[in-house]
Amino acid sequence: MIPEISKDKVRKRIHSRIRAKLTGSKERPRLNVYRSLNHIYAQLIDDAEGITLVSASTVKGNGKKGAKRTGGNVASAKEIGKQIARQAMEKGIKKVVFDRGGYLYHGRIKALADAAREAGLEF
């Protein structure tokens, strides 16, 4: 019987290959994306200093009381993409390096990236 390989282990292996080639700097930070079943997270990271400059996620919610927090859909990913780009512009960041985190560039990951580009980030 062939043992089943965890999808998360495969994703982490792919992510480590990506990270070997990508680094973020103060002028051009790394836009890191993580997605779970229910939420999506994005952050701009300066790898030289080892700090997070800006972050956004669906866990924080949109500030409406009683609103259901969902991040497992494309609409939420687009909103987080716009939000991360807006916060980056406020800090004076226009150019980033996109780190898809080992996920396929499809669905929520693509929606977040496209929304960030439309809002003014260059990558």
PDB file of C-alpha atoms in Angstrom:
ATOM      1  CA  MET A   1       0.000   0.000   0.000  1.00  0.00           C
ATOM      2  CA  ILE A   2       1.344   3.420  -0.951  1.00  0.00           C
ATOM      3  CA  PRO A   3       1.306   5.922   1.944  1.00  0.00           C
ATOM      4  CA  GLU A   4      -0.645   9.096   1.312  1.00  0.00           C
ATOM      5  CA  ILE A   5       1.432  12.269   1.352  1.00  0.00           C
ATOM      6  CA  SER A   6      -0.105  15.226   3.151  1.00  0.00           C
ATOM      7  CA  LYS A   7      -1.058  18.135   0.882  1.00  0.00           C
ATOM      8  CA  ASP A   8       0.341  20.521   3.477  1.00  0.00           C
ATOM      9  CA  LYS A   9       3.734  18.797   3.405  1.00  0.00           C
ATOM     10  CA  VAL A  10       3.810  19.132  -0.376  1.00  0.00           C
ATOM     11  CA  ARG A  11       2.832  22.812  -0.120  1.00  0.00           C
ATOM     12  CA  LYS A  12       5.564  23.469   2.465  1.00  0.00           C
ATOM     13  CA  ARG A  13       8.164  21.794   0.255  1.00  0.00           C
ATOM     14  CA  ILE A  14       7.104  23.954  -2.697  1.00  0.00           C
ATOM     15  CA  HIS A  15       7.099  27.051  -0.471  1.00  0.00           C
ATOM     16  CA  SER A  16      10.656  26.353   0.687  1.00  0.00           C
ATOM     17  CA  ARG A  17      11.792  26.229  -2.957  1.00  0.00           C
ATOM     18  CA  ILE A  18      10.041  29.531  -3.639  1.00  0.00           C
ATOM     19  CA  ARG A  19      11.522  31.159  -0.523  1.00  0.00           C
ATOM     20  CA  ALA A  20      15.031  30.121  -1.579  1.00  0.00           C
ATOM     21  CA  LYS A  21      14.655  32.489  -4.540  1.00  0.00           C
ATOM     22  CA  LEU A  22      12.605  35.324  -2.976  1.00  0.00           C
ATOM     23  CA  THR A  23      13.602  37.838  -0.333  1.00  0.00           C
ATOM     24  CA  GLY A  24      11.899  41.009   0.742  1.00  0.00           C
ATOM     25  CA  SER A  25      13.670  44.271   1.502  1.00  0.00           C
ATOM     26  CA  LYS A  26      12.609  47.588   2.995  1.00  0.00           C
ATOM     27  CA  GLU A  27      12.169  49.082  -0.503  1.00  0.00           C
ATOM     28  CA  ARG A  28      10.512  45.972  -1.955  1.00  0.00           C
ATOM     29  CA  PRO A  29       8.973  43.808   0.782  1.00  0.00           C
ATOM     30  CA  ARG A  30       7.630  40.295   0.292  1.00  0.00           C
ATOM     31  CA  LEU A  31       3.835  39.974   0.019  1.00  0.00           C
ATOM     32  CA  ASN A  32       3.239  36.652   1.766  1.00  0.00           C
ATOM     33  CA  VAL A  33      -0.124  34.894   1.474  1.00  0.00           C
ATOM     34  CA  TYR A  34      -1.516  32.112   3.657  1.00  0.00           C
ATOM     35  CA  ARG A  35      -4.925  30.571   3.196  1.00  0.00           C
ATOM     36  CA  SER A  36      -6.853  28.253   5.433  1.00  0.00           C
ATOM     37  CA  LEU A  37     -10.267  26.750   4.845  1.00  0.00           C
ATOM     38  CA  ASN A  38     -12.062  29.642   6.533  1.00  0.00           C
ATOM     39  CA  HIS A  39      -9.694  32.609   6.259  1.00  0.00           C
ATOM     40  CA  ILE A  40      -7.002  34.255   4.172  1.00  0.00           C
ATOM     41  CA  TYR A  41      -4.028  36.205   5.492  1.00  0.00           C
ATOM     42  CA  ALA A  42      -1.612  38.586   3.758  1.00  0.00           C
ATOM     43  CA  GLN A  43       1.397  40.423   5.100  1.00  0.00           C
ATOM     44  CA  LEU A  44       4.277  42.518   3.822  1.00  0.00           C
ATOM     45  CA  ILE A  45       7.558  41.307   5.271  1.00  0.00           C
ATOM     46  CA  ASP A  46      10.993  42.921   5.321  1.00  0.00           C
ATOM     47  CA  ASP A  47      13.254  39.858   5.421  1.00  0.00           C
ATOM     48  CA  ALA A  48      16.437  41.871   5.999  1.00  0.00           C
ATOM     49  CA  GLU A  49      15.081  43.230   9.297  1.00  0.00           C
ATOM     50  CA  GLY A  50      12.826  40.256  10.009  1.00  0.00           C
ATOM     51  CA  ILE A  51       9.723  42.364  10.624  1.00  0.00           C
ATOM     52  CA  THR A  52       6.177  42.532   9.327  1.00  0.00           C
ATOM     53  CA  LEU A  53       5.413  45.959   7.895  1.00  0.00           C
ATOM     54  CA  VAL A  54       1.701  45.563   7.106  1.00  0.00           C
ATOM     55  CA  SER A  55      -0.815  42.777   7.606  1.00  0.00           C
ATOM     56  CA  ALA A  56      -4.447  42.079   6.765  1.00  0.00           C
ATOM     57  CA  SER A  57      -6.699  39.087   7.240  1.00  0.00           C
ATOM     58  CA  THR A  58     -10.322  38.066   7.248  1.00  0.00           C
ATOM     59  CA  VAL A  59     -10.030  37.103  10.924  1.00  0.00           C
ATOM     60  CA  LYS A  60     -10.011  40.783  11.885  1.00  0.00           C
ATOM     61  CA  GLY A  61     -13.390  41.165  10.195  1.00  0.00           C
ATOM     62  CA  ASN A  62     -14.746  44.261   8.562  1.00  0.00           C
ATOM     63  CA  GLY A  63     -15.832  46.067  11.721  1.00  0.00           C
ATOM     64  CA  LYS A  64     -19.563  45.403  11.406  1.00  0.00           C
ATOM     65  CA  LYS A  65     -21.185  44.020  14.532  1.00  0.00           C
ATOM     66  CA  GLY A  66     -23.012  40.764  14.017  1.00  0.00           C
ATOM     67  CA  ALA A  67     -21.453  40.283  10.586  1.00  0.00           C
ATOM     68  CA  LYS A  68     -20.287  36.766   9.874  1.00  0.00           C
ATOM     69  CA  ARG A  69     -16.546  36.622   9.288  1.00  0.00           C
ATOM     70  CA  THR A  70     -15.813  34.493   6.267  1.00  0.00           C
ATOM     71  CA  GLY A  71     -12.630  34.340   4.297  1.00  0.00           C
ATOM     72  CA  GLY A  72     -13.076  31.116   2.437  1.00  0.00           C
ATOM     73  CA  ASN A  73     -14.298  32.758  -0.735  1.00  0.00           C
ATOM     74  CA  VAL A  74     -12.946  34.815  -3.644  1.00  0.00           C
ATOM     75  CA  ALA A  75     -14.816  37.987  -2.627  1.00  0.00           C
ATOM     76  CA  SER A  76     -13.060  38.048   0.748  1.00  0.00           C
ATOM     77  CA  ALA A  77      -9.700  37.472  -0.923  1.00  0.00           C
ATOM     78  CA  LYS A  78     -10.317  40.461  -3.209  1.00  0.00           C
ATOM     79  CA  GLU A  79     -11.175  42.613  -0.198  1.00  0.00           C
ATOM     80  CA  ILE A  80      -7.975  41.586   1.609  1.00  0.00           C
ATOM     81  CA  GLY A  81      -5.964  42.350  -1.553  1.00  0.00           C
ATOM     82  CA  LYS A  82      -7.413  45.876  -1.667  1.00  0.00           C
ATOM     83  CA  GLN A  83      -6.887  46.329   2.058  1.00  0.00           C
ATOM     84  CA  ILE A  84      -3.225  45.255   2.010  1.00  0.00           C
ATOM     85  CA  ALA A  85      -2.535  47.533  -0.971  1.00  0.00           C
ATOM     86  CA  ARG A  86      -4.214  50.483   0.759  1.00  0.00           C
ATOM     87  CA  GLN A  87      -2.162  49.953   3.919  1.00  0.00           C
ATOM     88  CA  ALA A  88       1.038  49.595   1.874  1.00  0.00           C
ATOM     89  CA  MET A  89       0.361  52.854   0.032  1.00  0.00           C
ATOM     90  CA  GLU A  90      -0.107  54.618   3.378  1.00  0.00           C
ATOM     91  CA  LYS A  91       3.377  53.403   4.391  1.00  0.00           C
ATOM     92  CA  GLY A  92       4.830  54.536   1.029  1.00  0.00           C
ATOM     93  CA  ILE A  93       5.300  51.048  -0.419  1.00  0.00           C
ATOM     94  CA  LYS A  94       4.491  50.621  -4.115  1.00  0.00           C
ATOM     95  CA  LYS A  95       6.607  47.666  -5.239  1.00  0.00           C
ATOM     96  CA  VAL A  96       6.493  44.207  -3.662  1.00  0.00           C
ATOM     97  CA  VAL A  97       7.655  40.656  -4.357  1.00  0.00           C
ATOM     98  CA  PHE A  98       4.730  38.217  -4.443  1.00  0.00           C
ATOM     99  CA  ASP A  99       5.125  35.023  -2.405  1.00  0.00           C
ATOM    100  CA  ARG A 100       2.215  32.685  -3.122  1.00  0.00           C
ATOM    101  CA  GLY A 101       3.162  30.446  -0.215  1.00  0.00           C
ATOM    102  CA  GLY A 102       3.326  27.221  -2.188  1.00  0.00           C
ATOM    103  CA  TYR A 103      -0.298  27.473  -3.285  1.00  0.00           C
ATOM    104  CA  LEU A 104      -1.329  27.327  -6.931  1.00  0.00           C
ATOM    105  CA  TYR A 105      -1.801  30.747  -8.509  1.00  0.00           C
ATOM    106  CA  HIS A 106      -5.511  30.158  -8.868  1.00  0.00           C
ATOM    107  CA  GLY A 107      -8.773  31.004  -7.100  1.00  0.00           C
ATOM    108  CA  ARG A 108      -8.386  32.984  -3.879  1.00  0.00           C
ATOM    109  CA  ILE A 109      -4.632  33.505  -4.306  1.00  0.00           C
ATOM    110  CA  LYS A 110      -5.095  34.923  -7.813  1.00  0.00           C
ATOM    111  CA  ALA A 111      -8.030  37.085  -6.678  1.00  0.00           C
ATOM    112  CA  LEU A 112      -5.962  38.591  -3.846  1.00  0.00           C
ATOM    113  CA  ALA A 113      -3.020  39.286  -6.180  1.00  0.00           C
ATOM    114  CA  ASP A 114      -5.199  40.845  -8.891  1.00  0.00           C
ATOM    115  CA  ALA A 115      -7.010  43.065  -6.373  1.00  0.00           C
ATOM    116  CA  ALA A 116      -3.686  44.239  -4.914  1.00  0.00           C
ATOM    117  CA  ARG A 117      -2.433  45.077  -8.416  1.00  0.00           C
ATOM    118  CA  GLU A 118      -5.608  46.996  -9.244  1.00  0.00           C
ATOM    119  CA  ALA A 119      -5.271  48.964  -6.007  1.00  0.00           C
ATOM    120  CA  GLY A 120      -1.775  50.116  -7.006  1.00  0.00           C
ATOM    121  CA  LEU A 121       0.832  47.563  -5.903  1.00  0.00           C
ATOM    122  CA  GLU A 122       3.420  46.598  -8.510  1.00  0.00           C
ATOM    123  CA  PHE A 123       4.758  43.036  -8.773  1.00  0.00           C
TER     124      PHE A 123
END
